[in-house]
XYZ file of C-alpha atoms in Angstrom:
619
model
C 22.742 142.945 -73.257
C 20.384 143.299 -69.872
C 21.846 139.717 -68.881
C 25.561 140.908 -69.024
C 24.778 143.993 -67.430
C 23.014 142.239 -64.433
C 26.223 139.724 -64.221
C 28.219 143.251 -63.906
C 30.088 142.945 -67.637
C 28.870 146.307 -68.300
C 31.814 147.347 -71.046
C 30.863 143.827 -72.846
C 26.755 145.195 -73.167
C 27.885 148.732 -74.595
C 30.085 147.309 -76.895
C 27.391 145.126 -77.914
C 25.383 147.829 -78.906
C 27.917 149.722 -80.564
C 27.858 146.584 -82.662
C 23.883 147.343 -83.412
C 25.002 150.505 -84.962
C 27.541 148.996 -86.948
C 25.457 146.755 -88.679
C 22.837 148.887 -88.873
C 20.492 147.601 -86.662
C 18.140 150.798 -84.835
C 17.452 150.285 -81.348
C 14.028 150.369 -79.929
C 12.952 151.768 -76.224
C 13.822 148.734 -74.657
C 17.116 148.606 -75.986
C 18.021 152.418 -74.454
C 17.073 151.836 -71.501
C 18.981 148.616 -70.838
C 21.940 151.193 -72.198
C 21.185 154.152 -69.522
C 21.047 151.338 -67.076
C 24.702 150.205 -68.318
C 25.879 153.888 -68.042
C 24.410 154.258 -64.598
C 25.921 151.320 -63.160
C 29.164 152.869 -64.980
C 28.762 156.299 -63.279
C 28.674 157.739 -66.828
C 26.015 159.578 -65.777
C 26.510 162.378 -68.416
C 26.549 159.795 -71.472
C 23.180 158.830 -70.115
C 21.616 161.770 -70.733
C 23.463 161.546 -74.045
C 21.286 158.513 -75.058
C 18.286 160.130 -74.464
C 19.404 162.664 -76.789
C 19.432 159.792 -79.445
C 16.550 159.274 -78.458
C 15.100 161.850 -79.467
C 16.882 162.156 -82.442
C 15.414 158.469 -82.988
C 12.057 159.776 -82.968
C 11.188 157.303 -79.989
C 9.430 159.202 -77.148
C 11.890 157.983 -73.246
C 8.826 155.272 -71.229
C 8.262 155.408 -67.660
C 11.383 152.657 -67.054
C 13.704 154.935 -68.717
C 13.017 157.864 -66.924
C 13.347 155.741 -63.632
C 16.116 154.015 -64.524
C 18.392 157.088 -65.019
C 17.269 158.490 -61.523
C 17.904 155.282 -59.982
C 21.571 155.634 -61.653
C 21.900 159.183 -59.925
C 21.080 157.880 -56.342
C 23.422 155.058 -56.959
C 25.700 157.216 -57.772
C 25.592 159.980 -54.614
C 23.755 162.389 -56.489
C 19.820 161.770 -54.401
C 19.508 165.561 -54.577
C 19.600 165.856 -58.432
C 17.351 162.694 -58.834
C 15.041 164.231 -56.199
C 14.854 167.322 -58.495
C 14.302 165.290 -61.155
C 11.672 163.489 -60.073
C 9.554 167.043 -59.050
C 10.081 168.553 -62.246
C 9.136 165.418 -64.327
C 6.159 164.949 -62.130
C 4.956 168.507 -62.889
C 5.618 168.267 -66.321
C 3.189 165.109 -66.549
C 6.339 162.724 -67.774
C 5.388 159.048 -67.316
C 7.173 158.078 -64.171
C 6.833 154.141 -62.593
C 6.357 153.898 -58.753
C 9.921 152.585 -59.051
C 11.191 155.950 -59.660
C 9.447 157.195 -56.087
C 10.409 154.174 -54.753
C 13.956 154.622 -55.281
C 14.592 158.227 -53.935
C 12.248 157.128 -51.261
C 14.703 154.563 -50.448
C 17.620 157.017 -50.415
C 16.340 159.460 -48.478
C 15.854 156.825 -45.761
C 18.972 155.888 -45.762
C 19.969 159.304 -44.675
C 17.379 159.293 -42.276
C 15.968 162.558 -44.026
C 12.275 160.394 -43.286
C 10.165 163.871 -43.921
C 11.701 163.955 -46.936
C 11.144 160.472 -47.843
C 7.407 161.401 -46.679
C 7.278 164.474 -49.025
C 7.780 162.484 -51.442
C 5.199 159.971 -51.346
C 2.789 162.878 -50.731
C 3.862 164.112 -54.185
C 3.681 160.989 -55.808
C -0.041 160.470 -54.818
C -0.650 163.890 -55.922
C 0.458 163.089 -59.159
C -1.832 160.180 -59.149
C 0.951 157.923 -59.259
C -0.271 154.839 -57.106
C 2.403 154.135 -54.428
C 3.270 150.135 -54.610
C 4.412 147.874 -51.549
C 7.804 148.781 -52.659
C 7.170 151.843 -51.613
C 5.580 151.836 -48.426
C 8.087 149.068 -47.261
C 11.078 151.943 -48.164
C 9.091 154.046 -46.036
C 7.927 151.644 -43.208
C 11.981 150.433 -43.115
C 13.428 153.620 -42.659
C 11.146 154.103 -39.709
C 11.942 151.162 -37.978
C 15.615 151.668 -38.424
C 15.242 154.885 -36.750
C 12.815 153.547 -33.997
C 9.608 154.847 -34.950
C 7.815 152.331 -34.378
C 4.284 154.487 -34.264
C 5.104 156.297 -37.351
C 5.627 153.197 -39.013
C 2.364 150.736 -37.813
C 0.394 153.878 -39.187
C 2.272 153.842 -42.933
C 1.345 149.903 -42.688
C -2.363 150.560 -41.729
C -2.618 153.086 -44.503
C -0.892 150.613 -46.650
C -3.511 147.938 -45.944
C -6.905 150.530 -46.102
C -5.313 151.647 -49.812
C -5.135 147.403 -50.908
C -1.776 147.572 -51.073
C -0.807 143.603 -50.199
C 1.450 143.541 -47.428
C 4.383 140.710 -47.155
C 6.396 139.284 -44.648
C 9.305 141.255 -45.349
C 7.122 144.793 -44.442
C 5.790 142.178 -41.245
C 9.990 141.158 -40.327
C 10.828 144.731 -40.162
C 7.589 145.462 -38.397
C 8.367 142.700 -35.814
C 12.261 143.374 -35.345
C 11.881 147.183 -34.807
C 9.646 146.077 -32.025
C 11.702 143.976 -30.276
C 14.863 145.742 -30.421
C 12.552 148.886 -28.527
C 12.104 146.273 -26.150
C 8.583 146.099 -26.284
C 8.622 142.022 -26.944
C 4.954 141.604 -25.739
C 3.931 144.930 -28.177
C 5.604 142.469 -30.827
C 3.988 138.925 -30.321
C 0.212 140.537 -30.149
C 1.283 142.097 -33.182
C 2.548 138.844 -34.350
C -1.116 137.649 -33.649
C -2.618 140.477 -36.009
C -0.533 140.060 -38.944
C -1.679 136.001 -38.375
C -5.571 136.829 -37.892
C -4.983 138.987 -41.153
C -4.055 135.961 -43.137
C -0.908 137.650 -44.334
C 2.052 134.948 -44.884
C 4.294 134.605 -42.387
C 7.840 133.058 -43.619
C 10.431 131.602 -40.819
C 11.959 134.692 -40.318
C 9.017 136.347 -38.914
C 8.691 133.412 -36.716
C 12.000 133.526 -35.665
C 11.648 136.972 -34.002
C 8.955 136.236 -32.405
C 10.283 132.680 -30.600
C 13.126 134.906 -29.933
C 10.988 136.734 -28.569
C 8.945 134.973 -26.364
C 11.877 132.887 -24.723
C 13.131 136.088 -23.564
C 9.657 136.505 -22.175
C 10.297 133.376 -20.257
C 7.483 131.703 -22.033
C 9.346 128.941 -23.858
C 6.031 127.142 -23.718
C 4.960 129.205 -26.361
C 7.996 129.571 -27.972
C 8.231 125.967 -28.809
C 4.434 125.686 -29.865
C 4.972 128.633 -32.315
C 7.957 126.612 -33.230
C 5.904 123.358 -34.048
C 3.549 125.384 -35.998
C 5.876 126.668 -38.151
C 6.561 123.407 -38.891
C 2.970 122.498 -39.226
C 2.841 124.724 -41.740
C 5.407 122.778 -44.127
C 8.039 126.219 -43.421
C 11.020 124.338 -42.508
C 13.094 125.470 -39.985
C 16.864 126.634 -40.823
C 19.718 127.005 -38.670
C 18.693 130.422 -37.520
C 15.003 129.231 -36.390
C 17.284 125.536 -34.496
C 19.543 128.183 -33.225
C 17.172 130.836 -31.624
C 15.107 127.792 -30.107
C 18.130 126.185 -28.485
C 18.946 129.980 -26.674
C 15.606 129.869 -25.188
C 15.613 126.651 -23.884
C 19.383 127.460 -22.553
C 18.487 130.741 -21.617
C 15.878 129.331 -18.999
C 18.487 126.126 -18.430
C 16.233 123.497 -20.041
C 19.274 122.409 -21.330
C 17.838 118.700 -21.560
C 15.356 120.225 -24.378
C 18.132 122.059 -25.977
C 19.869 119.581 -26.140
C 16.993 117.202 -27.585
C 16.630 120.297 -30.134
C 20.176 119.857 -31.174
C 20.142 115.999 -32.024
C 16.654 116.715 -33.890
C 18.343 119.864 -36.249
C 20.808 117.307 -37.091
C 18.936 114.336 -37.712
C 17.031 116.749 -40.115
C 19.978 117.407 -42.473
C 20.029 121.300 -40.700
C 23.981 121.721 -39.691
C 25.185 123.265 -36.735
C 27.143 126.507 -36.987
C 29.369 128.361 -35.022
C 26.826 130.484 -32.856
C 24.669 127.313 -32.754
C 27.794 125.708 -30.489
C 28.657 128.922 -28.652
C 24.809 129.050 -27.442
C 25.225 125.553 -25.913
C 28.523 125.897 -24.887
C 27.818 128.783 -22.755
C 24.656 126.997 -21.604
C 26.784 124.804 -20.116
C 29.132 126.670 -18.404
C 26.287 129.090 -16.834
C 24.686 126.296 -15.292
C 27.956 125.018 -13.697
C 28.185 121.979 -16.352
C 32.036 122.875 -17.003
C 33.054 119.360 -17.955
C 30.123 118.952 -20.524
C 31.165 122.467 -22.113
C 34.404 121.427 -22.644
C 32.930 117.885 -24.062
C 31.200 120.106 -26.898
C 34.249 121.941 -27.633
C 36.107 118.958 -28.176
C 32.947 117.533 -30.588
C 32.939 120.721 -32.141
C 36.743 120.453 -33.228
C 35.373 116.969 -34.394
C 32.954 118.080 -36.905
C 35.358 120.261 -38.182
C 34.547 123.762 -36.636
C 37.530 125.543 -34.647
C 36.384 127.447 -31.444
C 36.631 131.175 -32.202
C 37.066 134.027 -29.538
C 33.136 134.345 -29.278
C 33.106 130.513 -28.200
C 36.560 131.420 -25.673
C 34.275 134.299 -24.368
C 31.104 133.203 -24.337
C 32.303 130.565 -21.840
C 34.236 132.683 -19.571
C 31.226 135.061 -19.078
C 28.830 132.079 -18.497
C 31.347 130.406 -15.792
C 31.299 133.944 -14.079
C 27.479 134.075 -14.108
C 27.434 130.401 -12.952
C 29.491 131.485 -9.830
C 32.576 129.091 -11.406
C 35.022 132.343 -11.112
C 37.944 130.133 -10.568
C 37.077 127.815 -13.621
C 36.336 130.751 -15.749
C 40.195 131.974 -14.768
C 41.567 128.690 -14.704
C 40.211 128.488 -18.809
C 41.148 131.945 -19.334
C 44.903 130.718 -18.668
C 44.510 127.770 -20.220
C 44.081 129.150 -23.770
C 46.982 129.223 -25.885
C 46.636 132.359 -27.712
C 44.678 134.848 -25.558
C 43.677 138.176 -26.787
C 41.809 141.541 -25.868
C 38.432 140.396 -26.302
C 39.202 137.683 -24.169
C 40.542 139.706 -21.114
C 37.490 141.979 -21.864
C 35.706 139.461 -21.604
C 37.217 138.360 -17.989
C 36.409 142.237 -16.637
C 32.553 141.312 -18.004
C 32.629 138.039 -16.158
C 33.710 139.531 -12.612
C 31.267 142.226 -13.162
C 28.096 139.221 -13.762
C 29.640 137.881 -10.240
C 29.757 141.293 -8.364
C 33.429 140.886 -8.410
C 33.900 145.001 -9.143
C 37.454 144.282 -7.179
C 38.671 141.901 -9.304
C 37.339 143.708 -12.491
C 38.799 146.884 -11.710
C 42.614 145.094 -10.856
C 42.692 143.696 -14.056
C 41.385 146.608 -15.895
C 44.337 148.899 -14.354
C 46.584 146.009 -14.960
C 45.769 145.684 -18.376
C 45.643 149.820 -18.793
C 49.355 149.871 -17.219
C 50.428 147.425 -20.491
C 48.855 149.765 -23.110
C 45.827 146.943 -23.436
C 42.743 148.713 -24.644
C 39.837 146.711 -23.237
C 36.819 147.311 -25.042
C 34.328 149.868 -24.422
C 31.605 147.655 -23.139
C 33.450 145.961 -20.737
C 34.734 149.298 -19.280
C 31.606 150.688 -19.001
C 30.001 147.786 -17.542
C 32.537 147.991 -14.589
C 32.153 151.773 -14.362
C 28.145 151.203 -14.096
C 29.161 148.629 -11.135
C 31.608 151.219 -9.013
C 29.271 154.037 -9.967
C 26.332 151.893 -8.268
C 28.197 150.849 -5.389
C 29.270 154.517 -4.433
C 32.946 153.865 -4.795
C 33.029 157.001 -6.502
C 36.876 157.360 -6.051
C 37.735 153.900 -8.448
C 34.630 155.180 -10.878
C 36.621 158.175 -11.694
C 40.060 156.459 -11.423
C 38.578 154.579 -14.089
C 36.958 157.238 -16.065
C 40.498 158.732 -16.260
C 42.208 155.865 -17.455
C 39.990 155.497 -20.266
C 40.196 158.716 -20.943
C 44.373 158.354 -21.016
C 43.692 154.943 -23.286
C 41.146 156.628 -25.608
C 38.588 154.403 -24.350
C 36.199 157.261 -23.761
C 32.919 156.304 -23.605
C 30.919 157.268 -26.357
C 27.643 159.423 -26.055
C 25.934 155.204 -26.320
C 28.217 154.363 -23.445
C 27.172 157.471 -21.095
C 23.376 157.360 -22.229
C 23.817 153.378 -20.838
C 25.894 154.524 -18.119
C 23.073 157.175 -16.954
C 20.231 155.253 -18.135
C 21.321 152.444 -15.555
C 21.834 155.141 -12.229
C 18.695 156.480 -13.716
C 16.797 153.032 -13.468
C 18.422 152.648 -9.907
C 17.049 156.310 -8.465
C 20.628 157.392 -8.571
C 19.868 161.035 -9.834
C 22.852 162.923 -8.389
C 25.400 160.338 -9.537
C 23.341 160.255 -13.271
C 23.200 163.824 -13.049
C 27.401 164.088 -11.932
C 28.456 161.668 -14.722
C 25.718 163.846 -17.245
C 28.027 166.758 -16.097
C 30.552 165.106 -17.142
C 29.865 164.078 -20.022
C 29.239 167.776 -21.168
C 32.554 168.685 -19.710
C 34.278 166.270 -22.447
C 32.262 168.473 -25.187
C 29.863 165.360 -25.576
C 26.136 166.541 -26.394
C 23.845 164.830 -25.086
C 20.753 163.852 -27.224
C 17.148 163.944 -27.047
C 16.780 160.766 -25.503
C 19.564 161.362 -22.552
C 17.312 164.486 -21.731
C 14.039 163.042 -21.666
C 15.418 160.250 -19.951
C 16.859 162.854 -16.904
C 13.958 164.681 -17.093
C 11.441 161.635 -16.511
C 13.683 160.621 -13.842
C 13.163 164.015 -12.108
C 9.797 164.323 -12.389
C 9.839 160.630 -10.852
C 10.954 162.127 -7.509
C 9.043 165.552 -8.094
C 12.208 167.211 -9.001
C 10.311 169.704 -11.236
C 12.213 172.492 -11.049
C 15.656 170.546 -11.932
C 13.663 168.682 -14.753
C 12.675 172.583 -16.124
C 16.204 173.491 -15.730
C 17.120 170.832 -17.827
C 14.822 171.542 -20.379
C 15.421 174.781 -21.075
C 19.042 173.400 -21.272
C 18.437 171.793 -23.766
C 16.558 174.116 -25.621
C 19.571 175.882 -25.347
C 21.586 173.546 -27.051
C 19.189 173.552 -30.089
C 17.893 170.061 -29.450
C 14.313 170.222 -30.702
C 11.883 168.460 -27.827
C 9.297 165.911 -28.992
C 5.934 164.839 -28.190
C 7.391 162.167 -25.640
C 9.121 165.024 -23.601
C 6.514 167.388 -23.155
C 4.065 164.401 -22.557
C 6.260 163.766 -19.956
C 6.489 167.492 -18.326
C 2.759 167.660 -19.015
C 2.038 164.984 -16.846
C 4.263 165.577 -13.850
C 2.798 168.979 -13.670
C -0.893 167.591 -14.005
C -0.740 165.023 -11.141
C -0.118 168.293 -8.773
C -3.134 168.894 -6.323
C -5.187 171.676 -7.726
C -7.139 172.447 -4.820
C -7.894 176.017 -4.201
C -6.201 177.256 -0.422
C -4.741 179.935 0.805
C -1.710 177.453 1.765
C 1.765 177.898 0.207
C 1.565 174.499 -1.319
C -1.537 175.097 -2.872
C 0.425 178.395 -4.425
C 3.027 175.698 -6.086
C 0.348 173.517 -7.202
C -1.303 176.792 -8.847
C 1.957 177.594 -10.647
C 2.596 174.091 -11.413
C -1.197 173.566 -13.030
C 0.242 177.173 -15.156
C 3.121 175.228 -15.952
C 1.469 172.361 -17.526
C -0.855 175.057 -19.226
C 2.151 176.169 -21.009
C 3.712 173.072 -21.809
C 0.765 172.347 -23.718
C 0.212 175.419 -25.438
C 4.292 175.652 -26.544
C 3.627 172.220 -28.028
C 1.073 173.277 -30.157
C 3.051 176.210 -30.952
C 6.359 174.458 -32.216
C 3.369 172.257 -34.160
C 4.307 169.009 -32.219
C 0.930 167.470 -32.645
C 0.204 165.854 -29.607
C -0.560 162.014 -29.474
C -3.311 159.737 -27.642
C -1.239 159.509 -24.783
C -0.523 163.123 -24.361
C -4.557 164.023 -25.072
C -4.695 161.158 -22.371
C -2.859 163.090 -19.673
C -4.862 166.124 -20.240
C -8.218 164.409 -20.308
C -7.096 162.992 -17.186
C -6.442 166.089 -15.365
C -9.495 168.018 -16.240
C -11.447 165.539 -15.057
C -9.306 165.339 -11.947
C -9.481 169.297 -11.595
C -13.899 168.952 -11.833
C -13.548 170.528 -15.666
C -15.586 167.989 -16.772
C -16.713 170.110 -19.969
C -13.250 170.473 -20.960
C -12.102 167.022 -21.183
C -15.526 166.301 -23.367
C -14.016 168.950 -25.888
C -10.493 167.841 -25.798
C -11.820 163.976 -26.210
C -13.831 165.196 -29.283
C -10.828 167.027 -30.873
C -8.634 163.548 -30.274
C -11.365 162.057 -32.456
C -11.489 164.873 -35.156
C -7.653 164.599 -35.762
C -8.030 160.950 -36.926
C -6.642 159.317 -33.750
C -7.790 156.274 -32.127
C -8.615 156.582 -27.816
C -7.460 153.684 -25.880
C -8.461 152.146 -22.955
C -6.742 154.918 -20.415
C -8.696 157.034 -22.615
C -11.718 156.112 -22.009
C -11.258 154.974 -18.316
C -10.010 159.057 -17.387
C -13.512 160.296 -19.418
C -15.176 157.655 -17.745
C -13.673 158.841 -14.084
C -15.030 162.291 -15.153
C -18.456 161.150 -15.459
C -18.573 159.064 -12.566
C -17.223 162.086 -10.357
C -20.052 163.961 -11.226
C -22.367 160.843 -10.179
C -23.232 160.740 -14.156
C -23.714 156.886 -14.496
C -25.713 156.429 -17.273
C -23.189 158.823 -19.370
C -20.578 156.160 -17.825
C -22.360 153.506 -18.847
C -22.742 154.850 -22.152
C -19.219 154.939 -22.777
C -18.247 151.510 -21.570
C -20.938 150.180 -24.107
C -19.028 152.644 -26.898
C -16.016 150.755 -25.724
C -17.195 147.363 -26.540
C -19.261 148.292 -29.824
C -15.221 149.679 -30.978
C -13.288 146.466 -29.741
C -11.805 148.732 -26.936
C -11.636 146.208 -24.041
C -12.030 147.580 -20.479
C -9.705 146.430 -18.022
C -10.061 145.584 -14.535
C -9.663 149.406 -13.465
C -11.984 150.276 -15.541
C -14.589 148.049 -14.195
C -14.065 148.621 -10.489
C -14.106 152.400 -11.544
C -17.790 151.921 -12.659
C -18.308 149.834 -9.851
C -17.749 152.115 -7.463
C -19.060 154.921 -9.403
C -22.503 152.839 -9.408
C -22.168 151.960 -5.889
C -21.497 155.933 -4.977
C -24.532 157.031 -6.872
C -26.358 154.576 -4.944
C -27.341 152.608 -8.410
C -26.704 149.349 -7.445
C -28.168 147.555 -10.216
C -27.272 148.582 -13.971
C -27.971 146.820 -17.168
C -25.311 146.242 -19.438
């Protein structure tokens, strides 16, 4: 019965049990519960609870499976509130429940992103002294990372690891990716480093991230000796691990090595696919090899793989970034059956080359046909024109999207205004984040805090307060980031007393900050090490030594961990008020905790020595 309901012949196991009641066979607990799990899958959901009815009328008391099993079939089945309810009132009612059962909810309230509920959850589970499994921290810990909480998420695995939970390199993967799609690569390959020093079993898809990784660091180097010692340790490689290696060394135009790579992969019985061709292919053609591109497509045809639309496009933007424009257009005509992705593709390709001219003719062309280019491509050029203050064709553009319901989506603008952002361009970021509003798109947390940063960059306070209270407006709830953010650009204001009407703005902007702070605490955003950090650093700045002692001490109370910056702003305190040997102090406190002091820090006590007129001091 379980094995036909696992191969999906769920009719065939009821019917089999309707046969046990025919010949008068009784059913035990295990029996039921593969019969709940039948229903479930089913969506019977009622004539579940109908079996535990028999149950009961069986005189067999439901186990811990059973009970899980029928709230797994309720999340399955859309119904995550019910089994959430479920699950309390069991709990309450002391009714054996499995971790699975957690687990499970867990696991569907994450994929709703409803992540405090999730967390509520496994609070309630350990108050029910129901040990939470890996299963259930790696629910937890993935629903983080696929919302980009990276923090949140190291700290679930950390607890995970002080409660002897065993970690596994699916919990690490996750870990790793979520890293490296935040762009923090190097965050991810010291972490890589940990999980290794931990002993914890890395498999070749946690060493595939991290190649990937480091080849878009530029350090190939490493990337290949991480690669040999994946092989070292008897984990072969597979296509994916060949494939990744090859787009580092053709990323950084080793293609000699890549192409070494390619003749060992097959020599090893690993075959080429599709993307492992369109890597080299578009190796070629960005390094100006045009002839030996078109060689591979021809060998590629040869083993038996057709060139899709990624391989047609893959080469057109690599020509373009190879400065081949005219072989990139000469190919594009050359192709039999062209389609959009290809002409998009074309608009990307005079973008790479700073060819906005070109990009935009082709775009209007293409828009006076009906031909939707895609999103990406459009936006690209509009980032290019937007840049290049031709204003005029930016908005030309925007328009014809608009008309060809190409609008760019709130992604789009946030990469749109990220970009001007990146490039100083506030009024143009701020004139397209107008605009944006104006097509009754909301912008989102991270489009504010990005503006707002910006601001605060050039010591545009008073437009980066405008925009806050914006978005306040808007009911978009600030986070610790933001304020950190505010908090800081108010702090690094001079707070010298003068009778001066910039000292008055730095007084009103050192009440600012005040209030930033205290509002934070207020809407219970507990601040992080970074934003004690700030705040450390400017009472020490402002001579309130005392202060930043007491706020250094709470950072400890509440569990968190200070960091080098930490330590160096409390250390800048001390040495302000000449206090070496409290300096001192803390460097050693530093070293006993692992914490290691970087060059600033140093040449911060060296000069506080040197000041103090200490020139000797025993370490």
């Amino acid at each position: 019965m379980n094995q036909l309901v696992e191969c999906g012949k769920v009719d065939m196991a009821l019917a089999v049990y309707q046969q046990l009641g025919r010949l008068g066979l009784s059913s035990n607990e295990y029996t039921y519960v593969i019969v709940i799990k039948a229903l479930c899958k089913k969506g019977s959901l009622e004539e579940a609870v109908e079996v535990f009815q028999e149950m009961d009328k069986a005189g067999i008391t439901p186990n811990a499976y059973a009970y899980s099993t029928y709230i797994e079939g309720l999340c399955m089945n859309g119904r995550l509130d019910l089994g959430y309810q479920l699950l309390m009132a069991w709990g309450e009612a002391k009714i054996p429940l499995s971790p699975f059962a957690y687990s499970v909810v867990i696991h569907g309230f994450c994929a709703k992103n409803k992540l405090k509920e999730a967390e509520n959850v496994l609070l309630h589970m350990e108050k029910q002294g129901v040990v939470p499994d890996v299963y259930v921290y790696r629910a937890l810990i993935s629903g983080y990372c696929n919302s980009g909480n990276i923090i949140k998420a190291l700290a679930l695995h950390d607890e995970m690891i002080l409660k002897s939970v065993k970690t596994n390199c699916v919990i690490v993967s996750l870990i790793l990716k979520c890293l490296c799609q935040m762009g923090m690569t190097s965050e991810a390959t010291n972490q890589f480093k940990v999980f290794k020093d931990m002993g914890i079993f890395l498999d070749n898809v946690c060493y595939d991230v991290i190649v990937d990784a480091l080849c878009k660091l530029g350090k190939v180097e490493e990337a290949i000796e991480l690669f040999n010692e994946m092989k070292g340790k008897k984990i072969v490689p597979d296509v994916v691990n060949y494939t990744t290696m090859i787009y580092g060394y053709c990323l950084h135009g080793k293609l000699v090595d890549a192409l070494n790579l390619f003749k060992e992969m097959k020599e090893m019985g690993c075959k080429p696919d599709i993307l492992t061709y369109n890597i080299l292919a578009a190796g070629f053609a960005r390094y100006g090899l045009v002839q030996e591109a078109f060689d591979l497509l021809y060998y590629m045809k040869m083993q038996g793989l057709e060139p899709n639309v990624v391989t047609h496009n893959m080469i057109i933007e690599g020509l373009c970034i190879g400065g081949k424009v005219k072989e990139a257009e000469a190919f594009l005509d050359g192709l039999k059956e062209k389609c959009l992705e290809n002409y998009s593709a074309m608009v990307n390709g005079y973008c790479e080359a700073d060819h906005s001219e070109k990009a935009f003719q082709l775009f209007m062309k293409l828009s006076k046909q009906g031909v939707l280019v895609r999103r990406g491509s459009c936006c690209k050029l509009l980032t290019n024109l937007l840049m290049q203050g031709d204003n005029t064709k930016a908005f030309m553009l925007l328009e014809t999207m608009l008309t060809l319901d190409t609008e760019p989506s709130n992604i789009m603008y946030h990469k749109l205004i990220a970009a001007l952002c990146r490039a100083g361009e506030m009024k143009k970021a701020r004139l397209l984040f107008e605009v944006m509003i104006d097509k009754g798109l909301t912008p989102n947390l991270i489009t504010y805090t990005m503006m707002i940063h910006c601001y605060c960059k050039v010591n545009c306070l008073r437009e980066a307060c405008h925009l806050f209270d914006d978005m306040k407006k808007r009911g978009i709830k600030p986070d610790v980031v933001l304020y950190t953010v505010l908090f800081d650009a108010h702090s690094k204001i001079n707070l010298k007393i003068s009778s001066s009407l910039d000292d008055l703005q730095s007084k009103r902007d050192a009440v600012e900050a005040s209030f930033f702070w205290n509002e934070m605490k207020k809407m219970e955003i507990r601040p992080d090490v970074i934003c004690y950090t700030v705040l450390i650093a400017r009472l020490c700045k402002s001579n309130n030594l005392e202060d930043a002692i007491r706020v250094f001490d709470e950072l400890i109370d509440r569990g968190l961990e200070p960091d080098t910056v930490t330590y160096t702003a409390l250390l800048c305190g001390y040495l302000a008020r000449g206090d070496v040997e409290r300096a001192v102090t803390l460097i050693n406190e530093m070293s006993i905790k692992g914490i290691p002091a970087d060059d600033y820090t140093k040449s911060s006590l060296h000069r506080g020595i040197l000041k103090a007129g200490k020139l000797q001091c025993r370490h």
